[in-house]
Coordinates of C-alpha atoms and ligand atoms in Angstrom, one line a residue:
M1 CA -115.4 -43.7 -16.8
K2 CA -118.3 -41.9 -15.1
K3 CA -119.1 -38.3 -15.3
F4 CA -121.9 -35.6 -15.2
V5 CA -123.2 -34.2 -18.1
P6 CA -126.1 -31.8 -18.6
S7 CA -129.4 -33.4 -19.0
A8 CA -131.6 -30.4 -19.2
A9 CA -131.1 -26.7 -18.5
G10 CA -129.4 -26.5 -15.1
E11 CA -129.8 -30.2 -14.7
V12 CA -127.0 -32.9 -14.8
V13 CA -126.9 -36.8 -15.2
L14 CA -124.2 -39.6 -14.5
V15 CA -123.2 -41.1 -17.6
D16 CA -120.3 -43.6 -19.0
E17 CA -118.0 -42.1 -21.3
E18 CA -114.4 -42.3 -22.7
L19 CA -111.4 -40.9 -20.8
P20 CA -110.8 -37.2 -21.5
A21 CA -108.8 -36.5 -24.5
R22 CA -105.6 -35.1 -23.2
R23 CA -103.1 -32.0 -24.8
P24 CA -99.4 -33.2 -24.3
S25 CA -98.9 -30.6 -21.3
E26 CA -102.0 -32.2 -19.5
V27 CA -101.9 -34.9 -16.8
L28 CA -104.7 -37.5 -16.0
V29 CA -106.0 -37.3 -12.6
Q30 CA -108.4 -39.5 -10.7
V31 CA -110.5 -37.0 -9.0
E32 CA -111.0 -36.8 -5.3
A33 CA -113.0 -33.8 -4.8
V34 CA -114.5 -30.7 -6.8
G35 CA -115.5 -27.2 -6.0
L36 CA -118.6 -26.0 -7.6
N37 CA -118.6 -22.3 -9.2
Q38 CA -121.5 -20.0 -10.3
S39 CA -119.8 -20.3 -13.5
D40 CA -120.9 -24.1 -13.3
L41 CA -124.6 -22.8 -13.3
I42 CA -123.8 -20.4 -16.4
H43 CA -122.6 -23.1 -18.4
L44 CA -125.3 -25.7 -17.3
S45 CA -127.9 -23.3 -18.3
R46 CA -127.1 -24.1 -21.9
P47 CA -127.2 -28.1 -22.1
E48 CA -126.0 -28.0 -25.6
K49 CA -122.5 -27.0 -24.5
R50 CA -122.2 -30.4 -22.7
W51 CA -120.4 -28.9 -19.8
T52 CA -119.2 -31.1 -16.9
P53 CA -119.2 -29.2 -13.9
G54 CA -115.9 -28.8 -11.8
I55 CA -113.3 -26.1 -12.2
D56 CA -111.9 -26.8 -9.1
V57 CA -110.3 -29.9 -9.2
V58 CA -108.4 -32.0 -6.5
G59 CA -106.9 -35.6 -7.3
T60 CA -104.0 -37.8 -7.9
V61 CA -102.0 -38.0 -10.9
I62 CA -102.4 -41.4 -12.5
E63 CA -100.8 -40.5 -16.1
E64 CA -98.1 -38.0 -16.4
A65 CA -98.1 -35.1 -19.2
A66 CA -96.6 -36.5 -22.2
D67 CA -94.3 -33.5 -22.5
D68 CA -92.9 -34.4 -19.1
S69 CA -93.8 -31.0 -17.9
G70 CA -95.7 -31.9 -14.8
P71 CA -95.7 -33.9 -11.4
T72 CA -95.1 -37.4 -11.3
K73 CA -97.7 -40.4 -11.2
G74 CA -99.0 -40.7 -7.7
S75 CA -98.6 -36.9 -6.9
R76 CA -101.8 -35.4 -5.3
V77 CA -102.7 -32.0 -7.1
V78 CA -105.1 -29.2 -7.1
G79 CA -106.0 -27.4 -10.2
V80 CA -107.9 -25.1 -12.2
S81 CA -109.7 -26.3 -15.3
A82 CA -111.3 -23.4 -17.4
R83 CA -113.3 -26.1 -19.5
G84 CA -114.7 -27.8 -16.2
G85 CA -114.8 -31.4 -16.3
G86 CA -114.1 -32.2 -12.7
A87 CA -117.2 -34.1 -11.7
A88 CA -115.9 -37.1 -13.1
E89 CA -113.9 -40.1 -12.1
Y90 CA -110.9 -39.1 -14.3
A91 CA -110.1 -35.4 -15.4
A92 CA -107.4 -33.8 -17.6
L93 CA -105.4 -30.9 -15.9
G94 CA -102.9 -28.7 -17.5
T95 CA -99.6 -28.9 -15.8
G96 CA -99.5 -24.7 -16.0
H97 CA -102.5 -24.8 -14.0
L98 CA -101.9 -27.1 -11.0
T99 CA -99.7 -27.5 -7.9
V100 CA -98.7 -30.3 -5.8
L101 CA -100.7 -30.7 -2.4
P102 CA -99.1 -31.1 0.9
D103 CA -100.5 -34.3 2.8
S104 CA -101.5 -31.9 5.6
L105 CA -104.3 -30.2 3.2
S106 CA -107.5 -32.0 3.0
A107 CA -109.3 -32.5 -0.2
T108 CA -112.2 -30.7 0.9
D109 CA -110.2 -27.5 1.9
A110 CA -108.1 -27.9 -1.3
A111 CA -111.2 -27.9 -3.6
C112 CA -112.1 -24.6 -2.1
L113 CA -108.9 -22.7 -3.7
P114 CA -108.6 -22.7 -7.3
L115 CA -111.0 -20.3 -9.1
A116 CA -112.0 -18.3 -5.9
G117 CA -108.5 -18.3 -4.6
I118 CA -107.0 -17.2 -7.7
T119 CA -109.4 -14.4 -8.4
A120 CA -109.3 -13.1 -5.0
L121 CA -105.5 -13.1 -5.1
R122 CA -105.5 -11.3 -8.4
L123 CA -108.3 -8.8 -7.2
Y124 CA -106.1 -7.8 -4.3
R125 CA -102.8 -7.5 -6.3
Q126 CA -104.5 -5.0 -8.8
A127 CA -105.8 -2.7 -6.1
A128 CA -102.9 -3.3 -3.6
K129 CA -100.4 -1.0 -5.4
F130 CA -102.8 1.9 -4.6
K131 CA -102.7 1.3 -0.8
P132 CA -106.1 1.6 -0.2
E133 CA -107.1 2.1 3.5
R134 CA -111.1 1.4 3.4
V135 CA -112.1 -1.5 1.4
L136 CA -115.9 -2.4 0.4
I137 CA -116.7 -6.1 -0.7
T138 CA -120.3 -6.7 -1.7
G139 CA -121.5 -10.1 -2.4
A140 CA -119.1 -11.2 0.2
G141 CA -121.0 -14.4 1.1
G142 CA -119.4 -16.4 -1.5
A143 CA -116.0 -18.1 -1.8
V144 CA -114.6 -15.2 -3.5
G145 CA -115.8 -12.8 -0.7
H146 CA -114.5 -14.7 2.1
F147 CA -111.0 -14.9 0.7
L148 CA -110.8 -11.5 -0.4
T149 CA -112.0 -10.4 3.1
E150 CA -109.3 -12.2 4.6
I151 CA -106.6 -11.1 2.4
W152 CA -107.4 -7.5 2.7
A153 CA -107.8 -7.8 6.6
R154 CA -104.3 -9.3 6.8
A155 CA -103.0 -6.5 4.5
G156 CA -104.1 -4.2 7.3
A157 CA -107.2 -2.6 5.4
E158 CA -110.6 -1.6 7.3
V159 CA -112.8 -4.2 5.4
T160 CA -116.6 -3.5 5.1
V161 CA -118.4 -6.6 3.8
V162 CA -122.1 -6.7 2.4
A163 CA -123.5 -10.4 2.8
G164 CA -126.9 -11.9 3.4
N165 CA -126.0 -13.7 6.2
G166 CA -123.0 -15.6 7.7
H167 CA -121.3 -12.3 9.4
A168 CA -119.9 -14.3 12.0
R169 CA -117.4 -16.1 9.8
L170 CA -116.6 -12.9 7.7
T171 CA -115.9 -11.2 11.0
E172 CA -113.7 -13.9 12.2
L173 CA -111.5 -13.6 8.9
G174 CA -111.2 -10.0 9.4
A175 CA -114.1 -7.9 8.3
T176 CA -114.5 -4.7 10.4
V177 CA -117.8 -4.0 9.5
A178 CA -120.3 -6.7 8.1
L179 CA -123.9 -5.4 6.7
Q180 CA -126.8 -7.3 5.5
R181 CA -127.9 -4.9 2.5
V182 CA -125.8 -2.7 0.4
D183 CA -128.3 0.3 1.4
E184 CA -126.9 0.3 4.8
V185 CA -123.1 1.1 3.5
T186 CA -122.1 4.5 4.8
G187 CA -119.0 6.6 4.1
T188 CA -116.6 6.2 1.2
F189 CA -113.8 3.6 0.1
D190 CA -110.6 3.8 -1.6
T191 CA -111.4 0.4 -3.1
A192 CA -114.6 -1.4 -3.9
Y193 CA -115.5 -4.7 -5.3
D194 CA -118.8 -5.7 -6.7
S195 CA -119.7 -9.3 -8.3
V196 CA -123.7 -8.8 -7.8
G197 CA -124.3 -6.1 -10.3
G198 CA -127.6 -3.9 -10.7
H199 CA -128.3 -2.0 -7.6
S200 CA -125.2 -3.5 -5.5
F201 CA -123.0 -2.1 -8.4
E202 CA -124.6 1.1 -8.3
R203 CA -124.2 1.5 -4.4
A204 CA -120.7 0.4 -4.4
L205 CA -119.8 3.0 -7.2
A206 CA -121.6 5.5 -5.3
A207 CA -119.5 4.6 -2.1
T208 CA -116.3 4.7 -4.1
A209 CA -114.1 7.6 -2.7
P210 CA -113.4 10.3 -5.4
F211 CA -110.6 8.9 -7.8
G212 CA -110.7 5.7 -5.9
H213 CA -110.9 2.1 -7.7
L214 CA -113.9 -0.2 -8.2
Y215 CA -113.4 -3.7 -9.4
W216 CA -116.2 -5.3 -11.3
Y217 CA -115.8 -8.9 -11.4
G218 CA -119.4 -10.7 -11.8
Q219 CA -123.3 -10.3 -12.0
S220 CA -124.6 -12.8 -9.8
S221 CA -128.0 -10.9 -9.8
G222 CA -128.0 -11.1 -13.6
E223 CA -128.9 -7.5 -13.6
P224 CA -126.9 -5.2 -15.7
V225 CA -126.0 -1.8 -14.3
K226 CA -126.8 1.8 -14.9
I227 CA -124.3 4.6 -14.5
D228 CA -125.3 8.3 -14.8
Y229 CA -122.3 10.4 -15.6
F230 CA -123.5 13.5 -13.5
D231 CA -124.2 11.3 -10.6
L232 CA -120.6 10.7 -10.4
I233 CA -119.6 14.4 -10.1
G234 CA -120.9 14.9 -6.6
G235 CA -119.6 11.4 -5.5
P236 CA -116.9 9.2 -6.8
R237 CA -115.5 11.7 -9.7
G238 CA -112.6 10.5 -11.3
V239 CA -113.2 6.8 -10.4
T240 CA -111.8 4.0 -12.3
V241 CA -114.0 1.1 -12.9
R242 CA -112.2 -2.1 -13.8
Q243 CA -113.8 -5.0 -15.3
F244 CA -112.0 -8.2 -14.1
L245 CA -111.6 -11.6 -15.5
W246 CA -109.4 -14.4 -13.8
A247 CA -108.2 -15.8 -16.9
A248 CA -105.9 -13.1 -18.6
P249 CA -102.5 -13.1 -20.2
G250 CA -99.6 -12.4 -17.7
Y251 CA -100.8 -14.7 -14.9
S252 CA -99.5 -18.0 -14.1
D253 CA -102.2 -20.2 -12.5
A254 CA -99.5 -22.9 -11.4
E255 CA -97.6 -20.0 -9.5
D256 CA -100.7 -18.5 -7.8
L257 CA -102.0 -22.0 -6.7
R258 CA -98.5 -22.8 -5.2
E259 CA -98.8 -19.1 -3.3
I260 CA -102.5 -19.8 -2.2
V261 CA -101.5 -23.4 -1.1
G262 CA -98.6 -21.8 1.0
M263 CA -100.9 -19.2 2.6
V264 CA -103.4 -22.1 3.6
Q265 CA -100.4 -23.8 5.1
G266 CA -99.2 -20.9 7.0
R267 CA -102.7 -20.2 8.2
T268 CA -102.9 -16.8 6.6
L269 CA -105.7 -17.9 4.3
R270 CA -108.7 -20.3 5.7
P271 CA -110.9 -21.9 3.3
T272 CA -114.6 -21.9 4.1
V273 CA -116.3 -24.9 3.3
G274 CA -119.9 -24.0 3.1
S275 CA -120.9 -27.8 2.1
V276 CA -119.7 -30.9 1.4
R277 CA -121.7 -33.7 -0.5
D278 CA -121.2 -36.9 -2.2
W279 CA -121.2 -36.3 -5.9
S280 CA -124.2 -38.6 -6.4
E281 CA -125.8 -35.3 -4.8
I282 CA -124.3 -32.8 -7.1
S283 CA -127.7 -31.4 -8.1
A284 CA -128.6 -30.5 -4.4
S285 CA -125.1 -28.7 -4.3
L286 CA -125.9 -26.7 -7.4
A287 CA -129.3 -26.0 -6.5
E288 CA -127.9 -24.6 -3.0
I289 CA -125.7 -22.2 -4.7
R290 CA -128.4 -21.2 -6.9
A291 CA -130.6 -20.6 -3.9
R292 CA -127.7 -18.5 -2.3
R293 CA -127.6 -21.0 0.7
I294 CA -123.8 -21.7 0.6
R295 CA -121.5 -19.5 2.7
G296 CA -118.1 -20.2 1.1
K297 CA -117.7 -22.9 -1.1
A298 CA -119.6 -25.8 -2.3
V299 CA -117.6 -29.0 -2.5
V300 CA -118.4 -32.4 -3.7
T301 CA -116.3 -35.7 -3.1
V302 CA -116.0 -37.8 -6.1
G303 CA -116.0 -41.8 -6.6
G304 CA -116.7 -42.8 -2.9
Ligands
NAP1 N1 -114.4 -12.3 -13.0 C1 -113.9 -13.5 -12.8 O1 -112.9 -13.8 -13.2 C2 -114.7 -14.3 -11.6 C3 -113.9 -15.3 -11.1 C4 -114.8 -16.2 -10.2 C5 -116.0 -15.7 -9.8 N2 -116.7 -14.7 -10.4 C6 -117.9 -14.2 -10.2 O2 -117.9 -13.7 -8.7 C7 -119.1 -13.8 -8.2 C8 -118.7 -14.5 -6.9 O3 -118.3 -15.7 -7.1 P1 -118.4 -16.5 -5.9 O4 -117.6 -17.9 -6.2 O5 -118.0 -15.9 -4.5 O6 -119.8 -17.0 -5.9 P2 -120.9 -17.5 -4.5 O7 -119.9 -18.3 -3.8 O8 -122.2 -18.2 -5.6 O9 -121.3 -16.2 -4.0 C9 -122.0 -15.2 -4.6 C10 -122.6 -14.2 -3.4 O10 -123.2 -13.3 -4.2 C11 -124.3 -12.8 -3.5 N3 -125.4 -12.4 -3.8 C12 -126.1 -11.1 -3.7 N4 -127.1 -11.0 -4.6 C13 -127.1 -12.1 -5.3 C14 -128.1 -12.3 -6.3 N5 -129.2 -11.9 -6.7 N6 -127.9 -13.5 -6.8 C15 -127.1 -14.2 -6.6 N7 -126.0 -14.1 -5.4 C16 -126.1 -12.9 -4.8 C17 -124.7 -14.0 -2.5 O11 -124.3 -13.5 -1.0 P3 -125.5 -13.4 -0.1 O12 -126.6 -14.4 -0.4 O13 -125.1 -13.4 1.2 O14 -126.2 -12.0 -0.4 C18 -123.7 -15.0 -2.8 O15 -123.3 -15.6 -1.6 C19 -119.9 -14.7 -9.1 O16 -120.8 -13.9 -9.9 C20 -119.0 -15.3 -9.9 O17 -119.5 -15.6 -11.3 C21 -116.0 -14.0 -11.4

């Protein structure tokens, strides 16, 4: 089968390889579409890891799981593969990490859902128990930010987003205030989210209300953060900063994907497809993510 593998740091090339080895709890899917993530860029920066891009995978089951745990042959599924591998004609997907797709959902829309949808849903749930009224989301121009904005807006929160552009879409999804730069943020927020790091994190922390919560789920800028204990005293004293990683014990990817697909069907969660390309142009899609030119999710269609 054909699949993309690293050729040099950040570069990929199409090669012929054996079908992926499968665990008993994995199905083999013929891939239809793949969503790309910043994680792909991070892994591809180290070519020795032999990372095949594609954590977000949509396809049709052509071989069932050996342990009979999964959907039957012919089922169309969407799944999350923590070890990548989607940018290939065929991919292995764990039955605990996928759900069956309704016919009404397109492959490109479905490819937006796995990692970004799961991350947004879990970030929402962690904070929802504190019933925040005002929520700040920095780095909101990406796939996670779009979902998080819509989920919080539907929950009734006043949502302020920071994104380089694409404000019309974020407003359509329910953002109350859309800002271009984090330095424009005013007021305080019960819950804040940052995935940019550096100055963005520091501003988000400063804007968190006393005893509020700041969820830290990425570092797109690559810049570490600096926190001064004394700065917090006159500002977000008593703040809880919670580092977040989507893959953690206690979560069910299959259940969450089912919930997310249900939300999309019910029109309470709307995928934002920022770009769709044939997989022969995957390098261009990766370059667009790197250059911050994608609003929402970059999708590639496979095998066409
Ligand atoms: N912790 C987890 O489990 C988890 C799961 C999924 C993703 N993540 C991380 O969460 C972040 C967002 O994910 P995503 O899928 O939404 O990514 P994405 O689609 O690539 O969006 C990232 C956004 O960050 C903004 N950004 C601001 N400053 C940036 C900088 N210096 N460099 C790069 N981007 C910058 C960009 O928006 P503007 O150009 O509009 O400013 C961009 O749209 C990423 O860092 C990702 O690695 C973490």
